[in-house]
CSV table of N, CA and C in Angstrom, one decimal:
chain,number,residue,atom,x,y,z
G,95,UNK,N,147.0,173.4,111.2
G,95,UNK,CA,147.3,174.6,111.9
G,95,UNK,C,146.2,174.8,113.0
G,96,UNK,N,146.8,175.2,114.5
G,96,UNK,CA,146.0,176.5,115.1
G,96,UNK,C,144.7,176.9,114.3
G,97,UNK,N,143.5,177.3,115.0
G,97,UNK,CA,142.6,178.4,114.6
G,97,UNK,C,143.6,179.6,115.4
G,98,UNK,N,143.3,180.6,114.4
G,98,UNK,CA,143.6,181.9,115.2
G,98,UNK,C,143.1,182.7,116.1
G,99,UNK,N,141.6,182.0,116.2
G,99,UNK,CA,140.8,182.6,117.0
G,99,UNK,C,141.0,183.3,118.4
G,100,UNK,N,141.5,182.1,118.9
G,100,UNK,CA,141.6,182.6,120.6
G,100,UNK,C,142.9,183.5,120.7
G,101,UNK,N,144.1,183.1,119.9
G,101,UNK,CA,144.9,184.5,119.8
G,101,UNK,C,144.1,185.7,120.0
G,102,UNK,N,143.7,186.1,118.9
G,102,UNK,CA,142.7,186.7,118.6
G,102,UNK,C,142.0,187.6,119.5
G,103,UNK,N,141.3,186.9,120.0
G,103,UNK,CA,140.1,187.1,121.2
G,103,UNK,C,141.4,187.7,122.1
G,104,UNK,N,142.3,186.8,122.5
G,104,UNK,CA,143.3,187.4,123.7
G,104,UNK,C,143.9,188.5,123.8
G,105,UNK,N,144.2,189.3,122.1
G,105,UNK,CA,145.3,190.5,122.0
G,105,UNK,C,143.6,191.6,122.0
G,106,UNK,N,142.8,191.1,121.3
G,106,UNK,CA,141.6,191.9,121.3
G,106,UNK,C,140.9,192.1,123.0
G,107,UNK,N,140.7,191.6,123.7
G,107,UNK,CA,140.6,191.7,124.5
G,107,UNK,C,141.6,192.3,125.5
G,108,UNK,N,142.8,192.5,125.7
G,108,UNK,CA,143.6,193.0,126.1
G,108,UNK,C,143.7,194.8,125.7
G,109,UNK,N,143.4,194.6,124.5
G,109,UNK,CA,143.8,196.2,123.6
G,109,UNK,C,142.1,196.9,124.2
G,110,UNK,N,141.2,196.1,124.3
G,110,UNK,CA,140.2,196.9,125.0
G,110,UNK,C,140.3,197.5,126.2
G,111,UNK,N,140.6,196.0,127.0
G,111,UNK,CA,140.9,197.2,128.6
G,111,UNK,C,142.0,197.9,128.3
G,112,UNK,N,142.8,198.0,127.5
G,112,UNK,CA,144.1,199.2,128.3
G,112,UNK,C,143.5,200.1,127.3
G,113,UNK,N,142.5,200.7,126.5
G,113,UNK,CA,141.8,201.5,125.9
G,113,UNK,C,140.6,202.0,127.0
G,114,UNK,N,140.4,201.6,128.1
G,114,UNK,CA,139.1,201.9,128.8
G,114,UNK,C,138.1,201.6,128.7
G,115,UNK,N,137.6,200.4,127.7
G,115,UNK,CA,136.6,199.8,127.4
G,115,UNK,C,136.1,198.7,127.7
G,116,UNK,N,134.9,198.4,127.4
G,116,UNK,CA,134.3,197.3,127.9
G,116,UNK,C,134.3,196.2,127.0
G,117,UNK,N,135.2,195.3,127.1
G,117,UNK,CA,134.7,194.3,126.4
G,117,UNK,C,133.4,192.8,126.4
G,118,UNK,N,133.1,193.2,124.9
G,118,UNK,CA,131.4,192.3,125.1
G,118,UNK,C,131.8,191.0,123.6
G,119,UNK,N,131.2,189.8,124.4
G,119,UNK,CA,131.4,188.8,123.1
G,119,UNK,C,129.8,188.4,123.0
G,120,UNK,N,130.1,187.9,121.5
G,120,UNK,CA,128.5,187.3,121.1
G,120,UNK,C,128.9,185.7,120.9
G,121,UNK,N,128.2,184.9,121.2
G,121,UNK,CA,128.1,183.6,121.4
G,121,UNK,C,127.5,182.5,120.3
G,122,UNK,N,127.4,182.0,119.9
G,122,UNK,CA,126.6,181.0,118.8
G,122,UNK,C,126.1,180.3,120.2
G,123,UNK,N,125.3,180.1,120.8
G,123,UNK,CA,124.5,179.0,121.8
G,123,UNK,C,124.1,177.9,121.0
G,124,UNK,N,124.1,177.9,120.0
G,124,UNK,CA,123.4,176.5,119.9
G,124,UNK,C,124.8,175.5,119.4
G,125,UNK,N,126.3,176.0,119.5
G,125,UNK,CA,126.7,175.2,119.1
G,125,UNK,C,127.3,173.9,120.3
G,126,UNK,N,128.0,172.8,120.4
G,126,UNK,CA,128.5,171.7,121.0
G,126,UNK,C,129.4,172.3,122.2
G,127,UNK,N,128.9,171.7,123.3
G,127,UNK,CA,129.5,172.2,124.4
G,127,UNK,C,129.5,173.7,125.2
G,128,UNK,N,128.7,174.8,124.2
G,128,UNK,CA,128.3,175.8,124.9
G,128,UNK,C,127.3,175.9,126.2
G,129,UNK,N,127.9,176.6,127.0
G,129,UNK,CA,127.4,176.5,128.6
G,129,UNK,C,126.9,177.8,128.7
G,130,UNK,N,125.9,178.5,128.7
G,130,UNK,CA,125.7,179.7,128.6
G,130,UNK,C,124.3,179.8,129.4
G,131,UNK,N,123.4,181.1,130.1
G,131,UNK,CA,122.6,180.9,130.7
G,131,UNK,C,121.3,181.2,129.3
G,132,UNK,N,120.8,180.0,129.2
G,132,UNK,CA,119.7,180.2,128.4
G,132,UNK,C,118.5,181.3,128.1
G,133,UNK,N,118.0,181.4,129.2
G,133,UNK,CA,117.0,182.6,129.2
G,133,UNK,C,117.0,184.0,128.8
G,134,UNK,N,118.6,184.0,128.2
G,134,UNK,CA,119.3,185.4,127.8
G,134,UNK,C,119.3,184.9,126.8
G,135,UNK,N,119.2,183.8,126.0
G,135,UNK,CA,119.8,183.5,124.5
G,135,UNK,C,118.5,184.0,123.4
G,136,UNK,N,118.9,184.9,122.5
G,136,UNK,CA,118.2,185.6,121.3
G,136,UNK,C,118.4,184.7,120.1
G,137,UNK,N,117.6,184.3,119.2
G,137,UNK,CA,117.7,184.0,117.7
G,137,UNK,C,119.1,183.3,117.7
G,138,UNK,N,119.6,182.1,118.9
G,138,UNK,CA,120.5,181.3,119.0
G,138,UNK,C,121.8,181.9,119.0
G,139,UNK,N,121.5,183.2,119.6
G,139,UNK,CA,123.0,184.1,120.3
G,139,UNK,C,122.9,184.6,121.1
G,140,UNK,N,124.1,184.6,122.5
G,140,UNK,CA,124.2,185.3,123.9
G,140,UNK,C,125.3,186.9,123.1
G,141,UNK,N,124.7,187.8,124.3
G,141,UNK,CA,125.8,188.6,124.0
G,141,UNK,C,126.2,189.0,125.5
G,142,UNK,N,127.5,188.3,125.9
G,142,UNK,CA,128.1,188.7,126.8
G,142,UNK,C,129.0,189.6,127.5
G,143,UNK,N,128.8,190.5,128.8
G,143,UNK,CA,130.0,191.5,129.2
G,143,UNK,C,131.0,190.4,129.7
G,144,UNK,N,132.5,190.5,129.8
G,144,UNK,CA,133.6,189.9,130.0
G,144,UNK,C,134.4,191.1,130.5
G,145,UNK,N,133.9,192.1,131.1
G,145,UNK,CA,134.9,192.8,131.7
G,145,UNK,C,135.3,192.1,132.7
G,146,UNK,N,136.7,192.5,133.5
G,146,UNK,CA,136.7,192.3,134.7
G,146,UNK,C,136.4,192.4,135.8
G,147,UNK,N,135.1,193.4,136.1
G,147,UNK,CA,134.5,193.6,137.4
G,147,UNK,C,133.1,192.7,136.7
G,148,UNK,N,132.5,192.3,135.5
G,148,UNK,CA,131.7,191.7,135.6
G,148,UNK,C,131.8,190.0,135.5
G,149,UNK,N,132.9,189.5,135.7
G,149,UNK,CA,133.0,188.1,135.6
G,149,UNK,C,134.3,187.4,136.5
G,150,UNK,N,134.7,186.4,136.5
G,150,UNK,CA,135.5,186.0,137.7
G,150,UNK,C,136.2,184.5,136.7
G,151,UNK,N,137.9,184.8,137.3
G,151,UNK,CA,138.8,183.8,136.7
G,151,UNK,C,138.1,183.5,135.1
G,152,UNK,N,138.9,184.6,134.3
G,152,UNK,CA,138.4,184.5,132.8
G,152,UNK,C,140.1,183.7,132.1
G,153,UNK,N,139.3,183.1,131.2
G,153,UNK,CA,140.7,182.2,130.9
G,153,UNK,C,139.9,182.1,129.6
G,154,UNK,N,141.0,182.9,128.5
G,154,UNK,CA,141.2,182.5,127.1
G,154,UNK,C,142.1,181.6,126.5
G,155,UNK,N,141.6,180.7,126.4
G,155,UNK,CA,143.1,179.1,125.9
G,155,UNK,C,142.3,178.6,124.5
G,156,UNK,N,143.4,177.8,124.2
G,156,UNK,CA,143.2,177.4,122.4
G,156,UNK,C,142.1,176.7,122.6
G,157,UNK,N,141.0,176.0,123.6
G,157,UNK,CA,140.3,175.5,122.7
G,157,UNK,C,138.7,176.3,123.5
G,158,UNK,N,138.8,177.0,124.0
G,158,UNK,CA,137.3,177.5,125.1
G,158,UNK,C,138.1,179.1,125.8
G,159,UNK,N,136.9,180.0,126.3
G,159,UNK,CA,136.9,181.0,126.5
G,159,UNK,C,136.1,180.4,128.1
G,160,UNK,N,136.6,180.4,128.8
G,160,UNK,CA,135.3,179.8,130.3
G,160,UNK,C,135.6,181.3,131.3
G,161,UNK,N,135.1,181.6,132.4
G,161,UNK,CA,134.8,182.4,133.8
G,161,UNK,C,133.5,182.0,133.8
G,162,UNK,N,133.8,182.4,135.5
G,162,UNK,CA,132.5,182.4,136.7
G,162,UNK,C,131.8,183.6,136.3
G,163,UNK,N,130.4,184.0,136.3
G,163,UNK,CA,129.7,185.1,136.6
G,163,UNK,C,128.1,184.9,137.4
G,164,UNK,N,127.8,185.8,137.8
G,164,UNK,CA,126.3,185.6,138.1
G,164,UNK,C,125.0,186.2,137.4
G,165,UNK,N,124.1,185.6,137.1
G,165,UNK,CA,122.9,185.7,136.3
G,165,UNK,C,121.9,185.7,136.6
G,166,UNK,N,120.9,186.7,137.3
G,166,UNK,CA,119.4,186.8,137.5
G,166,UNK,C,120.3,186.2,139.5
G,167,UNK,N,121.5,186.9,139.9
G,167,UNK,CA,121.7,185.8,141.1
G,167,UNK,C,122.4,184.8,141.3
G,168,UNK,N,122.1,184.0,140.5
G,168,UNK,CA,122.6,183.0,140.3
G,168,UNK,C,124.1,182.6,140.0
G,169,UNK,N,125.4,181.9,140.7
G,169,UNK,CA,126.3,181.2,140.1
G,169,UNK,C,126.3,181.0,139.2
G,170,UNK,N,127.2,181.0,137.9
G,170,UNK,CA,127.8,180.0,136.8
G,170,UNK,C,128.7,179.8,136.4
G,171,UNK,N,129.0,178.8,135.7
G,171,UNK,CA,130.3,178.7,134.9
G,171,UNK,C,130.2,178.7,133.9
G,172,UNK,N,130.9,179.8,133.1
G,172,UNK,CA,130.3,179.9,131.2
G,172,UNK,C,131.3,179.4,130.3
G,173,UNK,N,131.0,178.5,129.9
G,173,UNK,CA,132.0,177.8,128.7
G,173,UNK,C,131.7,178.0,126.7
G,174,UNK,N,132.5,178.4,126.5
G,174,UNK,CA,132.2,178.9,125.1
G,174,UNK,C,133.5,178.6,124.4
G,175,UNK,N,133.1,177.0,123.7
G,175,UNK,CA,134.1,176.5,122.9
G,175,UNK,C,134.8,177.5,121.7
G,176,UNK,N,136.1,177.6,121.5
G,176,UNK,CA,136.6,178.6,120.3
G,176,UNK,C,135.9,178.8,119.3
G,177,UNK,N,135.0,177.7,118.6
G,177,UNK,CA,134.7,178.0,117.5
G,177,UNK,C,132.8,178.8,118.0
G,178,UNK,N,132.5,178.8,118.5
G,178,UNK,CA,131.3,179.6,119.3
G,178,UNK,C,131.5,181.1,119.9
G,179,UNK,N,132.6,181.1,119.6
G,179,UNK,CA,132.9,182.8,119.3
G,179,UNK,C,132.5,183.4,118.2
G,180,UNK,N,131.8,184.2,118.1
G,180,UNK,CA,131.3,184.6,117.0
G,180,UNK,C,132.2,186.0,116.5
G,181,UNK,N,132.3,187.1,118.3
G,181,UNK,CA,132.8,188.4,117.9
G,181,UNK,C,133.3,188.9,119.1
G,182,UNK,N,134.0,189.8,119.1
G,182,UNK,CA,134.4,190.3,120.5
G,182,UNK,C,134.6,191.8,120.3
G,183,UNK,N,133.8,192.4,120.8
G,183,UNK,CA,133.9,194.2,120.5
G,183,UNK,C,133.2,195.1,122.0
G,184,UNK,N,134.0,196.3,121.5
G,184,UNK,CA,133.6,197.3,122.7
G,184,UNK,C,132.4,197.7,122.8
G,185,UNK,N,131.8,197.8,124.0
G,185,UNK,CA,130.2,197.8,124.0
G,185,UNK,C,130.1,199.9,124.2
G,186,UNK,N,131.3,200.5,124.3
G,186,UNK,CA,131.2,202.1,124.3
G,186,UNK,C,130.9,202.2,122.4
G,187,UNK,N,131.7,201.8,121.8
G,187,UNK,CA,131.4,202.3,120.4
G,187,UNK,C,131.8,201.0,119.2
G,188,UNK,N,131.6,200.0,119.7
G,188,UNK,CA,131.4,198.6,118.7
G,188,UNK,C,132.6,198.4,117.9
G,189,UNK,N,133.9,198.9,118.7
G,189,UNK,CA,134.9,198.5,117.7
G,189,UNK,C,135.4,197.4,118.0
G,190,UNK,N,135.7,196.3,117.3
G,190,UNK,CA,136.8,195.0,117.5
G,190,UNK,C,136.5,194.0,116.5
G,191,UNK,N,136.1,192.5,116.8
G,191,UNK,CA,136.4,191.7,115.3
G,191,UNK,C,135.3,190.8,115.8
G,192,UNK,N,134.5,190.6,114.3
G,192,UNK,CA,134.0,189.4,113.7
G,192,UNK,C,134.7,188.7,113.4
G,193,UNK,N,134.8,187.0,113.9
G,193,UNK,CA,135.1,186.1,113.3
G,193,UNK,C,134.4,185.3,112.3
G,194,UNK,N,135.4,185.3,111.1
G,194,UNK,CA,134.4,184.2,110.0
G,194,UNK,C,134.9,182.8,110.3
G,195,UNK,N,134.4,182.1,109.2
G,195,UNK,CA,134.8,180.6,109.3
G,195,UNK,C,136.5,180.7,108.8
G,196,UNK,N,137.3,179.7,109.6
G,196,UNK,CA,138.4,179.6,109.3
G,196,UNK,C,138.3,178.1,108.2
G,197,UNK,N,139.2,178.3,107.3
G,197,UNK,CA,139.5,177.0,106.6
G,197,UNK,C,139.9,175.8,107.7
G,198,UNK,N,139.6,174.2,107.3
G,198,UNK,CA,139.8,173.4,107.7
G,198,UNK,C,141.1,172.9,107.1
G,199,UNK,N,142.2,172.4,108.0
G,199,UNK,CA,142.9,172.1,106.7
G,199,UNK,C,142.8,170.5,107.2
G,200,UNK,N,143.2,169.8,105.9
G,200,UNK,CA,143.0,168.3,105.5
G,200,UNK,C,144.6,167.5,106.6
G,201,UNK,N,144.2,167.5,108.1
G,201,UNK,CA,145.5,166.6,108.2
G,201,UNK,C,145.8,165.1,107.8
G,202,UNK,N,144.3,164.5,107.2
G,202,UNK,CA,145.1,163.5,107.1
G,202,UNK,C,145.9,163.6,105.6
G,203,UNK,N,145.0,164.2,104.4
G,203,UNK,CA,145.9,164.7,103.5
G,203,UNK,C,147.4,164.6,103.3
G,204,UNK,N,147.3,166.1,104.1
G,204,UNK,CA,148.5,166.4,104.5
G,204,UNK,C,150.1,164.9,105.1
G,205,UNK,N,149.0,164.3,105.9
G,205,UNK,CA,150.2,163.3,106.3
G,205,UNK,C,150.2,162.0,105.6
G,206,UNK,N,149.5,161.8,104.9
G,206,UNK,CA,149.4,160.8,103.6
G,206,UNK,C,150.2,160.7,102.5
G,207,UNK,N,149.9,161.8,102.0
G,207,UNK,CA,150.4,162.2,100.6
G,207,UNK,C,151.6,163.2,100.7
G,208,UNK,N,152.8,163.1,100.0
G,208,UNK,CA,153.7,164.5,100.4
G,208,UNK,C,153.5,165.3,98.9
G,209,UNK,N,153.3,166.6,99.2
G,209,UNK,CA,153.2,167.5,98.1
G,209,UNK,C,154.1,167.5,97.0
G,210,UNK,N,154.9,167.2,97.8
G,210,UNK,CA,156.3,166.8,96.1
G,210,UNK,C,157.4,165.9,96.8
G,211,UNK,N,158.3,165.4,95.6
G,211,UNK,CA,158.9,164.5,95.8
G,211,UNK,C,160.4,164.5,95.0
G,212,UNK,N,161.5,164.0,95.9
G,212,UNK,CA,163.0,164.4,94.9
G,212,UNK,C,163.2,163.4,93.9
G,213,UNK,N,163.6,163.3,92.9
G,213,UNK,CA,164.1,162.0,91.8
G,213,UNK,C,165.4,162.5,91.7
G,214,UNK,N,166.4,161.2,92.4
G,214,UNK,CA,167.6,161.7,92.1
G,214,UNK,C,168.4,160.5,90.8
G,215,UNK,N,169.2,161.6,89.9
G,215,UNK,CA,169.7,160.8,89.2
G,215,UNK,C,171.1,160.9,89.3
G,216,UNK,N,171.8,159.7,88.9
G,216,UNK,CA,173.4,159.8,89.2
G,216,UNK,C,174.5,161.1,88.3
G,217,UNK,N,174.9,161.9,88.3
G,217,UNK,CA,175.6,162.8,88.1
G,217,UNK,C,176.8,162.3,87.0
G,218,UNK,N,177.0,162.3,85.9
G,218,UNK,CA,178.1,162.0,84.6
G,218,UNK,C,178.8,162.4,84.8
């Protein structure tokens, strides 16, 4: 299956702005493929504004969270793979969601082995 995650992040983020709030995400930085401006990173977490006056072409999709913003000036482009979401909540009064770990599920498992099986016998 899907992680739920970026659903997730997408209806939560949505139900912020049409509430008049700001939405802010926290980051894991140290994980694979995170693009984040370093010199902001705390105890291996960014905490990000994603409103829309402070960032540019924001795109939540199944596997990354990416927009343009500027930093100390500077251009970037912020990439924050799904699982490097940590949390996404209003920065007026801290409501929205922690993400925990999602179960992995076993696809090869799954396509290997089938969980049950028919035995048919002839009918008398």
């Amino acid at each position: 299956m899907l992680t739920s995650r970026p659903y997730l992040a997408r209806a939560l983020y949505e139900w912020l702005l049409d509430n008049d709030q700001t939405p802010y995400i926290v980051v894991d930085a140290g994980k694979a493929g995170v693009r984040v401006p370093q010199q902001f990173v705390q105890n291996g977490q960014i905490v990000l504004n994603i409103a829309p006056a402070a960032v540019r072409d924001l795109q939540i999709d199944n596997t990354a969270l990416t927009f343009g913003a500027r930093f100390s000036g500077q251009p970037m482009q912020v990439v924050v793979p799904t699982d490097a979401l940590i949390a996404i909540y209003a920065r007026e009064n801290g409501v929205g969601m922690v993400f925990g770990q999602e179960p992995v599920m076993p696809e090869a498992a799954l396509t290997t082995s089938p969980a049950c099986f028919w035995v048919t016998r002839p009918i008398r």
